[in-house]
């Protein structure tokens, strides 16, 4: 990485207007939530790295420049499809610590202690990101590992100019009652708050990244970093130990696969619910006669919402960590027959009830990040990773400089308690030591004739599956250009609570009125999803990238 070149580029980016239209490149492309990170990945591609090399470099750069979700203190998933049609996935979801218990978020009377599973060090799962990137690189990378970590080291050590969006976060945390680590996160060496355009350096994070650069997986899970993290936990009421870190391994898993008409869907299996639910909904969409239904009409919203309701009920009932739930009926859930059964009981005139004695989930992860990569040979990577909420547990060790996740909040906190507000108590996702919490992240690759066609994903907690689903449908069925597919109106229904979230400015009042008359509850949101996508237009030999306009710092880079 040529640091001067990068700084010159940053100056241009910082004061330029963000353009969210489609971007075209011929030799390789990265689309992420942060233009600087996309440029880091694209430069690796230009140096001869492949898609997995660019993925490692982009993910670690995001941990520096997009700290609200980019991370080394969290976890996520990679879906990979190479130009020869070989596909695989890497699961680096966080795990419950060895000392975790099923009732750790309940008081002596068996009552849930509000928000305890989302706040502070007890909410932190054993981080998986470094293990996942290491494992994926060992399998499919080409360039030396150290060269891929180095750009992140330089960004942390030499700093980069704060964007307007990050400067707003900086001010909010500095003036808040958050813990000391977060209040001082966006300050200079004298403790002064940084503003828009100021150079932000992260010396402690740079040292942590150097240990990862020099020692790979063990540079995080053993030695100085593991020791300091375990010490921080022990001194501040956390339960993650050096043993938890030493035992953590990422897992290569067989992708979950389906079809939509002539396309293949390749996505993430459990412990993400994303891939199976996506395939289940696409199977239901195959039953629709689209000649008779217009995009965004009342019928469209009704049928899409009813499909979501059914898929999310199945998700809540059946899904969890496969290593703890060996009998999960994933094959049945993604079968065409199951979709036919589920689809056949949709009433075209009125909304179905969501039964509160059954299943659904309440909390949405507030921040996650997705990026898509393709190299000149046509190898593709779809990566989504997360700290759960924006800035995760909103704490970390000052000596290590990175933010810790609050992913324990993705477990079902109270065994047996399922209610209409969406609290879930089903068995597959109860807390157990070393178990991975259920996720909704849906990094996905759609293939045409065995080659990557659409590489797509998004943040958004429980909404992730649905916004990915609708974007895929927009491209495959409605043949929208990628940027239009990303920007088009999205809805979200998750079984419980029983309501459709919709993008307020994009669904007409008449349609809303008609949906209410059918028995749907409606609730407006400003935006759903923050998609980062690439289409490989093989006919014209071009990669088409688009980043969602709701991502203030997002962007496409390539060559
Ligand atoms: N933390 C959000 C998810 O994994 O779904």
XYZ file of C-alpha atoms and ligand atoms in Angstrom:
564
model
C 0.000 0.000 0.000
C 1.398 3.386 -1.039
C 0.328 5.547 1.839
C 0.820 8.898 0.069
C -1.338 7.741 -2.811
C -4.000 6.666 -0.348
C -3.936 10.011 1.482
C -4.267 11.929 -1.795
C -7.240 9.772 -2.649
C -8.773 10.348 0.769
C -8.524 14.100 0.330
C -10.437 13.810 -2.945
C -13.042 11.530 -1.393
C -13.538 13.618 1.692
C -14.525 16.722 -0.194
C -16.273 15.113 -3.112
C -19.980 14.441 -3.500
C -21.002 10.820 -3.076
C -22.544 9.332 -6.215
C -24.662 6.248 -5.768
C -25.314 5.311 -9.392
C -23.880 2.183 -10.942
C -20.102 1.999 -11.423
C -18.421 -0.126 -14.116
C -15.020 -1.870 -14.094
C -13.489 -4.614 -16.186
C -10.819 -6.233 -14.000
C -12.128 -6.443 -10.476
C -14.332 -4.650 -7.988
C -15.061 -4.128 -4.296
C -18.290 -2.548 -2.988
C -18.378 -1.774 0.725
C -19.839 0.555 3.347
C -16.700 2.692 3.186
C -14.997 4.064 0.088
C -11.535 3.951 1.714
C -11.921 0.231 2.473
C -13.215 -0.424 -1.057
C -10.102 1.318 -2.437
C -7.851 -0.816 -0.203
C -9.445 -3.985 -1.581
C -9.318 -2.765 -5.184
C -5.620 -1.969 -4.837
C -4.964 -5.544 -3.680
C -6.792 -6.784 -6.790
C -4.681 -4.484 -8.951
C -1.510 -5.843 -7.333
C -2.519 -9.343 -8.487
C -4.426 -10.494 -5.432
C -7.569 -12.540 -5.894
C -11.050 -11.954 -4.484
C -10.209 -13.623 -1.147
C -7.055 -11.523 -0.757
C -9.087 -8.380 -1.388
C -11.700 -9.622 1.087
C -9.151 -9.959 3.905
C -7.677 -6.514 3.215
C -11.109 -4.858 2.928
C -12.456 -6.476 6.098
C -9.463 -5.377 8.162
C -9.521 -1.873 6.649
C -13.210 -1.628 7.586
C -12.225 -2.505 11.169
C -10.262 0.772 11.156
C -12.356 3.160 9.032
C -15.884 1.850 9.741
C -15.638 0.967 13.442
C -19.377 0.969 14.067
C -19.598 -2.425 12.317
C -16.293 -3.261 10.628
C -14.439 -5.236 13.227
C -11.961 -7.637 14.677
C -14.063 -7.856 17.869
C -17.139 -9.403 16.248
C -17.967 -12.140 13.779
C -19.689 -13.017 10.534
C -19.864 -15.155 7.430
C -18.246 -15.501 4.003
C -19.906 -17.072 0.967
C -17.455 -17.931 -1.824
C -17.999 -19.002 -5.431
C -15.035 -19.327 -7.741
C -14.945 -18.936 -11.485
C -14.953 -22.742 -11.916
C -18.219 -23.152 -10.006
C -16.749 -24.362 -6.686
C -18.567 -22.883 -3.709
C -18.033 -22.924 0.044
C -18.700 -20.811 3.134
C -16.788 -19.759 6.238
C -18.588 -19.417 9.570
C -16.859 -17.086 12.010
C -19.898 -16.320 14.138
C -19.142 -15.451 17.763
C -19.581 -18.164 20.402
C -20.965 -18.113 23.935
C -18.096 -18.220 26.452
C -17.437 -21.433 28.417
C -18.888 -19.826 31.558
C -22.178 -18.845 29.841
C -25.416 -20.391 31.126
C -28.955 -20.712 29.791
C -30.336 -18.369 32.458
C -27.450 -15.884 32.677
C -29.719 -12.981 31.685
C -32.383 -13.725 34.327
C -32.600 -12.724 37.998
C -33.051 -15.076 40.979
C -36.831 -15.069 40.437
C -36.475 -16.218 36.866
C -37.304 -12.765 35.424
C -35.424 -11.385 32.407
C -33.227 -8.413 33.404
C -34.020 -5.815 30.712
C -31.247 -5.164 28.187
C -28.575 -7.078 30.139
C -28.004 -9.321 27.087
C -27.286 -6.251 24.930
C -25.137 -4.082 27.191
C -21.702 -4.384 28.746
C -19.182 -7.210 28.879
C -21.687 -10.008 29.601
C -23.187 -9.332 26.152
C -19.896 -10.081 24.396
C -19.509 -13.317 22.430
C -16.058 -14.819 21.749
C -14.972 -12.897 18.605
C -14.589 -14.820 15.338
C -13.515 -12.337 12.664
C -9.739 -12.875 12.672
C -10.153 -16.683 12.712
C -12.600 -16.494 9.808
C -10.435 -14.281 7.635
C -7.398 -16.462 8.409
C -9.193 -19.693 7.525
C -10.694 -18.280 4.316
C -7.304 -16.921 3.281
C -5.616 -20.275 3.933
C -8.179 -21.926 1.673
C -8.511 -19.450 -1.178
C -6.020 -16.586 -0.790
C -2.986 -16.025 -2.987
C -0.980 -13.107 -1.599
C 0.999 -13.243 1.675
C -1.227 -12.654 4.714
C 1.003 -9.868 6.088
C 0.580 -7.824 2.884
C -3.179 -7.931 3.345
C -3.117 -6.769 6.976
C -0.583 -4.004 6.315
C -3.019 -1.446 4.775
C -5.158 -1.631 7.940
C -2.054 -1.197 10.109
C -1.142 1.932 8.117
C -4.643 3.386 8.295
C -4.687 2.888 12.089
C -1.122 4.141 12.615
C -1.024 7.115 10.239
C -4.701 7.964 10.528
C -7.289 9.070 8.015
C -9.632 12.071 7.802
C -12.896 11.642 9.687
C -15.935 11.661 7.401
C -18.918 13.818 8.290
C -20.867 10.725 9.392
C -18.083 9.536 11.739
C -17.607 13.076 13.069
C -21.272 13.059 14.085
C -20.779 9.741 15.906
C -17.660 11.196 17.564
C -19.571 14.128 18.990
C -22.402 11.937 20.213
C -20.148 9.528 22.112
C -17.866 12.250 23.508
C -20.878 13.998 25.060
C -22.606 10.846 26.270
C -22.591 8.798 29.451
C -21.096 5.818 27.631
C -18.066 4.140 29.175
C -14.686 5.839 29.089
C -13.436 3.773 26.137
C -16.252 5.025 23.912
C -16.113 8.624 25.139
C -12.407 8.820 24.301
C -12.661 6.744 21.107
C -12.643 9.647 18.636
C -10.049 11.881 20.295
C -6.443 12.887 19.613
C -3.480 12.003 21.865
C -4.375 14.927 24.169
C -7.956 13.739 24.568
C -9.474 16.452 22.336
C -12.592 15.579 20.354
C -11.948 15.208 16.597
C -14.214 16.766 13.971
C -15.038 16.437 10.276
C -11.825 16.233 8.239
C -9.473 15.848 11.234
C -6.923 13.025 10.978
C -7.893 10.190 13.336
C -5.109 7.859 14.503
C -5.652 4.632 16.479
C -2.215 3.646 17.861
C -3.450 0.841 20.161
C -5.446 -0.727 17.336
C -2.361 -0.447 15.099
C -0.359 -2.522 17.625
C -3.129 -5.127 17.834
C -3.227 -5.324 14.022
C 0.563 -5.712 13.865
C 0.324 -8.814 16.073
C -2.323 -10.182 13.672
C -0.125 -9.278 10.696
C 2.914 -11.021 12.171
C 1.274 -14.070 13.798
C -1.969 -14.639 11.891
C -4.762 -16.416 13.796
C -2.571 -16.825 16.898
C -1.767 -13.107 16.878
C -5.317 -12.567 18.150
C -6.291 -15.777 19.961
C -3.004 -16.354 21.818
C -0.211 -14.235 23.291
C -0.443 -10.546 24.155
C -3.864 -9.779 22.642
C -5.546 -12.795 24.268
C -3.868 -12.024 27.580
C -4.930 -8.350 27.556
C -8.486 -9.149 26.494
C -8.927 -11.814 29.180
C -7.427 -9.456 31.789
C -9.823 -6.682 30.743
C -12.741 -9.112 31.045
C -11.679 -10.395 34.473
C -11.165 -6.889 35.854
C -14.479 -5.523 34.559
C -17.048 -8.267 35.111
C -16.754 -10.095 31.772
C -16.492 -13.892 31.468
C -14.361 -14.483 28.344
C -11.056 -16.148 29.279
C -7.797 -16.988 27.497
C -9.149 -20.549 27.204
C -12.237 -19.269 25.317
C -9.998 -17.443 22.882
C -7.542 -20.327 22.440
C -10.432 -22.697 21.668
C -12.089 -20.515 19.028
C -11.977 -21.894 15.466
C -13.777 -20.720 12.338
C -15.634 -23.473 10.464
C -15.838 -24.125 6.725
C -19.420 -25.202 5.984
C -21.274 -26.461 2.909
C -23.410 -23.623 1.499
C -27.168 -23.817 1.509
C -28.345 -23.946 -2.126
C -31.572 -23.386 -4.012
C -32.821 -22.255 -7.390
C -35.043 -19.525 -8.763
C -36.044 -20.336 -12.344
C -32.700 -20.565 -14.226
C -30.588 -19.126 -11.430
C -28.739 -20.872 -8.588
C -28.859 -19.368 -5.107
C -25.773 -19.960 -2.945
C -25.986 -18.633 0.592
C -25.103 -19.040 4.258
C -26.379 -22.065 6.204
C -27.016 -22.090 9.992
C -25.953 -20.696 12.369
C -27.260 -18.039 10.016
C -30.938 -18.341 9.265
C -30.396 -16.075 6.261
C -29.687 -18.492 3.420
C -32.393 -21.047 4.227
C -35.054 -18.364 4.764
C -34.042 -16.583 1.552
C -34.362 -19.808 -0.448
C -37.688 -20.627 1.213
C -39.101 -17.226 0.208
C -37.692 -17.396 -3.330
C -39.336 -20.837 -3.673
C -42.652 -19.271 -2.664
C -42.098 -16.473 -5.197
C -41.723 -19.088 -7.931
C -45.409 -19.948 -7.410
C -46.541 -16.407 -8.260
C -47.829 -15.518 -11.717
C -45.895 -12.273 -12.056
C -47.653 -11.330 -15.293
C -50.640 -10.467 -13.128
C -48.902 -8.598 -10.328
C -47.264 -5.209 -10.547
C -44.221 -4.278 -8.467
C -45.258 -2.293 -5.350
C -48.976 -2.952 -5.850
C -51.211 -4.042 -2.970
C -51.047 -7.643 -4.206
C -47.248 -7.491 -4.381
C -46.853 -6.230 -0.794
C -49.458 -8.686 0.495
C -47.931 -11.773 -1.107
C -44.371 -10.802 -0.213
C -45.334 -10.034 3.409
C -47.280 -13.293 3.754
C -44.273 -15.244 2.465
C -42.035 -13.453 4.976
C -44.478 -14.207 7.816
C -44.316 -17.937 7.046
C -40.542 -18.113 6.568
C -39.856 -16.227 9.811
C -42.214 -18.486 11.781
C -40.232 -21.500 10.534
C -36.964 -19.731 11.270
C -37.925 -19.052 14.893
C -39.211 -22.557 15.456
C -36.406 -24.569 13.954
C -33.124 -22.715 13.592
C -30.017 -22.396 15.741
C -26.385 -23.513 15.812
C -26.193 -26.756 13.754
C -23.496 -28.136 16.059
C -26.052 -28.099 18.895
C -29.132 -28.905 16.780
C -28.141 -31.856 14.591
C -31.750 -32.554 13.540
C -32.663 -29.139 12.140
C -34.964 -29.742 9.118
C -33.122 -27.389 6.765
C -33.495 -29.653 3.713
C -37.241 -29.752 4.236
C -37.498 -25.978 4.809
C -35.703 -25.195 1.540
C -37.576 -27.799 -0.524
C -39.975 -26.762 -3.294
C -42.666 -28.974 -1.660
C -42.495 -27.102 1.652
C -42.789 -23.777 -0.190
C -45.818 -25.083 -2.089
C -47.493 -26.080 1.191
C -46.689 -22.790 2.867
C -47.748 -20.775 -0.183
C -50.994 -22.668 -0.715
C -52.526 -21.481 2.560
C -51.992 -17.776 1.819
C -55.339 -16.002 1.594
C -55.138 -13.552 -1.337
C -57.855 -11.353 0.209
C -56.656 -10.957 3.790
C -53.689 -11.075 6.173
C -53.075 -14.310 8.104
C -52.858 -14.075 11.898
C -49.464 -14.401 13.609
C -50.121 -16.625 16.622
C -48.320 -15.260 19.681
C -48.136 -18.692 21.269
C -45.786 -19.534 18.432
C -42.719 -17.972 16.876
C -40.908 -14.722 15.737
C -38.237 -12.388 17.124
C -38.099 -8.858 18.443
C -34.685 -7.310 18.368
C -33.008 -6.082 15.218
C -29.245 -5.865 15.069
C -28.655 -2.152 14.638
C -25.412 -2.445 12.789
C -23.663 -4.882 10.625
C -21.801 -4.351 7.371
C -21.663 -6.170 4.073
C -19.268 -6.069 1.139
C -19.052 -7.815 -2.221
C -15.877 -8.618 -4.178
C -15.044 -10.033 -7.603
C -11.659 -10.461 -9.270
C -10.694 -10.513 -12.912
C -10.947 -14.323 -13.128
C -14.512 -14.186 -11.826
C -13.939 -15.502 -8.286
C -16.510 -13.922 -6.003
C -16.851 -13.275 -2.267
C -19.903 -12.108 -0.348
C -19.041 -11.164 3.254
C -21.270 -9.885 6.050
C -19.871 -9.328 9.535
C -21.064 -7.507 12.595
C -20.693 -6.223 16.120
C -24.521 -6.635 16.436
C -25.482 -3.048 17.454
C -23.729 0.024 16.110
C -20.414 -0.019 18.036
C -21.407 -3.392 19.542
C -21.186 -3.526 23.320
C -19.929 0.078 23.163
C -16.864 -0.829 25.111
C -13.437 -2.375 24.679
C -10.021 -2.644 26.224
C -8.143 0.696 26.013
C -4.908 -1.294 25.573
C -6.223 -3.108 22.492
C -8.133 -0.292 20.782
C -10.978 -2.271 19.219
C -14.687 -2.441 20.009
C -16.300 -5.611 21.329
C -19.514 -7.128 19.994
C -22.781 -7.513 21.956
C -23.799 -10.618 20.036
C -25.018 -12.587 23.104
C -28.224 -10.577 22.567
C -28.936 -12.731 19.497
C -29.601 -15.795 21.707
C -33.128 -16.386 23.018
C -32.721 -14.939 26.543
C -35.624 -16.571 28.429
C -36.264 -20.296 27.908
C -39.886 -20.966 26.984
C -41.038 -17.341 26.814
C -42.501 -16.492 23.408
C -44.894 -13.543 23.181
C -46.681 -11.296 20.698
C -44.075 -8.555 21.084
C -41.690 -11.035 19.547
C -39.726 -12.398 22.505
C -38.710 -15.946 21.571
C -37.983 -18.829 23.899
C -37.625 -21.817 21.575
C -34.927 -24.405 22.262
C -32.656 -24.296 19.191
C -31.324 -20.824 20.054
C -31.017 -20.998 23.863
C -27.627 -20.185 25.384
C -25.102 -23.014 25.844
C -21.341 -22.739 26.432
C -19.490 -22.590 23.094
C -22.722 -22.328 21.077
C -23.070 -19.878 18.190
C -26.093 -17.548 18.410
C -28.578 -17.571 15.518
C -27.951 -14.880 12.912
C -29.918 -13.294 10.086
C -26.890 -12.314 8.012
C -27.422 -13.357 4.408
C -24.274 -12.967 2.301
C -25.413 -14.425 -1.005
C -24.159 -15.193 -4.495
C -26.592 -15.843 -7.349
C -25.026 -17.890 -10.141
C -25.973 -18.072 -13.803
C -24.605 -21.004 -15.806
C -22.379 -21.876 -12.847
C -20.647 -18.488 -12.697
C -21.205 -15.639 -10.241
C -23.927 -13.288 -11.463
C -25.140 -11.240 -8.472
C -23.068 -10.810 -5.285
C -25.209 -9.193 -2.623
C -25.827 -8.606 1.076
C -26.727 -5.968 3.657
C -26.799 -5.070 7.355
C -30.099 -4.654 9.228
C -30.511 -7.381 11.878
C -33.686 -9.389 11.364
C -34.530 -7.265 8.282
C -31.420 -8.543 6.449
C -33.056 -11.663 5.059
C -36.027 -9.724 3.702
C -34.121 -6.852 2.098
C -31.720 -9.324 0.468
C -34.720 -11.386 -0.693
C -36.439 -8.379 -2.295
C -33.262 -7.138 -3.976
C -32.633 -10.594 -5.459
C -36.275 -10.734 -6.626
C -35.981 -7.238 -8.114
C -32.991 -8.306 -10.217
C -34.068 -11.837 -11.178
C -37.817 -11.356 -11.640
C -38.353 -7.641 -12.297
C -35.066 -7.312 -14.223
C -34.219 -4.024 -12.523
C -30.738 -2.576 -12.970
C -28.681 -3.162 -9.820
C -28.892 0.390 -8.457
C -32.674 0.478 -8.947
C -33.045 -2.949 -7.337
C -31.132 -1.694 -4.310
C -33.023 1.597 -3.991
C -36.520 0.196 -4.721
C -39.122 0.133 -1.923
C -38.618 -2.646 0.626
C -40.905 -4.077 3.293
C -40.208 -6.268 6.314
C -42.421 -8.757 8.153
C -40.935 -11.116 10.750
C -43.978 -13.084 11.943
C -43.953 -11.430 15.356
C -44.512 -8.607 16.070
C -47.304 -8.860 13.503
C -46.683 -5.782 11.373
C -45.278 -4.760 8.018
C -42.455 -2.226 8.163
C -42.319 -0.213 4.925
C -40.179 2.568 3.532
C -42.426 5.518 4.284
C -41.800 7.685 1.271
C -41.923 4.827 -1.246
C -45.289 3.113 -0.682
C -48.355 5.015 -1.867
C -51.147 6.064 0.527
C -53.695 4.146 -1.586
C -51.710 0.918 -1.292
C -51.345 1.411 2.458
C -55.092 1.940 2.797
C -55.831 -1.222 0.805
C -53.361 -3.255 2.874
C -54.940 -2.042 6.131
C -58.347 -3.076 4.805
C -56.913 -6.591 4.295
C -55.956 -6.701 7.983
C -52.265 -5.768 7.820
C -50.680 -3.588 10.490
C -48.287 -1.062 8.942
C -45.382 0.874 10.402
C -43.172 3.289 8.489
C -39.355 3.268 8.496
C -37.061 5.718 6.748
C -34.916 3.049 5.068
C -34.601 -0.729 5.189
C -31.268 -2.293 4.242
C -27.937 -0.915 3.083
C -27.162 -3.188 0.157
C -23.702 -3.530 -1.406
C -23.896 -5.389 -4.707
C -22.039 -6.451 -7.824
C -23.427 -7.900 -11.051
C -21.102 -9.698 -13.462
C -22.426 -8.899 -16.931
C -20.592 -11.688 -18.750
C -22.054 -10.827 -22.142
C -20.396 -7.416 -22.069
C -17.390 -8.445 -19.986
C -18.061 -5.899 -17.283
C -18.594 -5.750 -13.519
C -21.394 -3.435 -12.390
C -21.290 -2.203 -8.786
C -23.695 -0.182 -6.662
C -23.684 0.894 -3.030
C -26.928 1.823 -1.313
C -27.547 5.573 -1.078
C -28.359 5.084 2.614
C -24.663 4.355 3.286
C -23.066 7.781 3.883
C -19.470 6.622 3.372
C -20.072 3.622 1.105
C -18.668 3.225 -2.360
C -17.465 1.139 -5.289
C -13.800 0.755 -6.236
C -12.172 -1.244 -8.990
C -9.896 -1.069 -11.974
N -26.341 -9.427 14.737
C -27.213 -9.497 13.647
C -27.327 -10.865 13.073
O -26.405 -11.642 13.185
O -28.328 -11.194 12.508
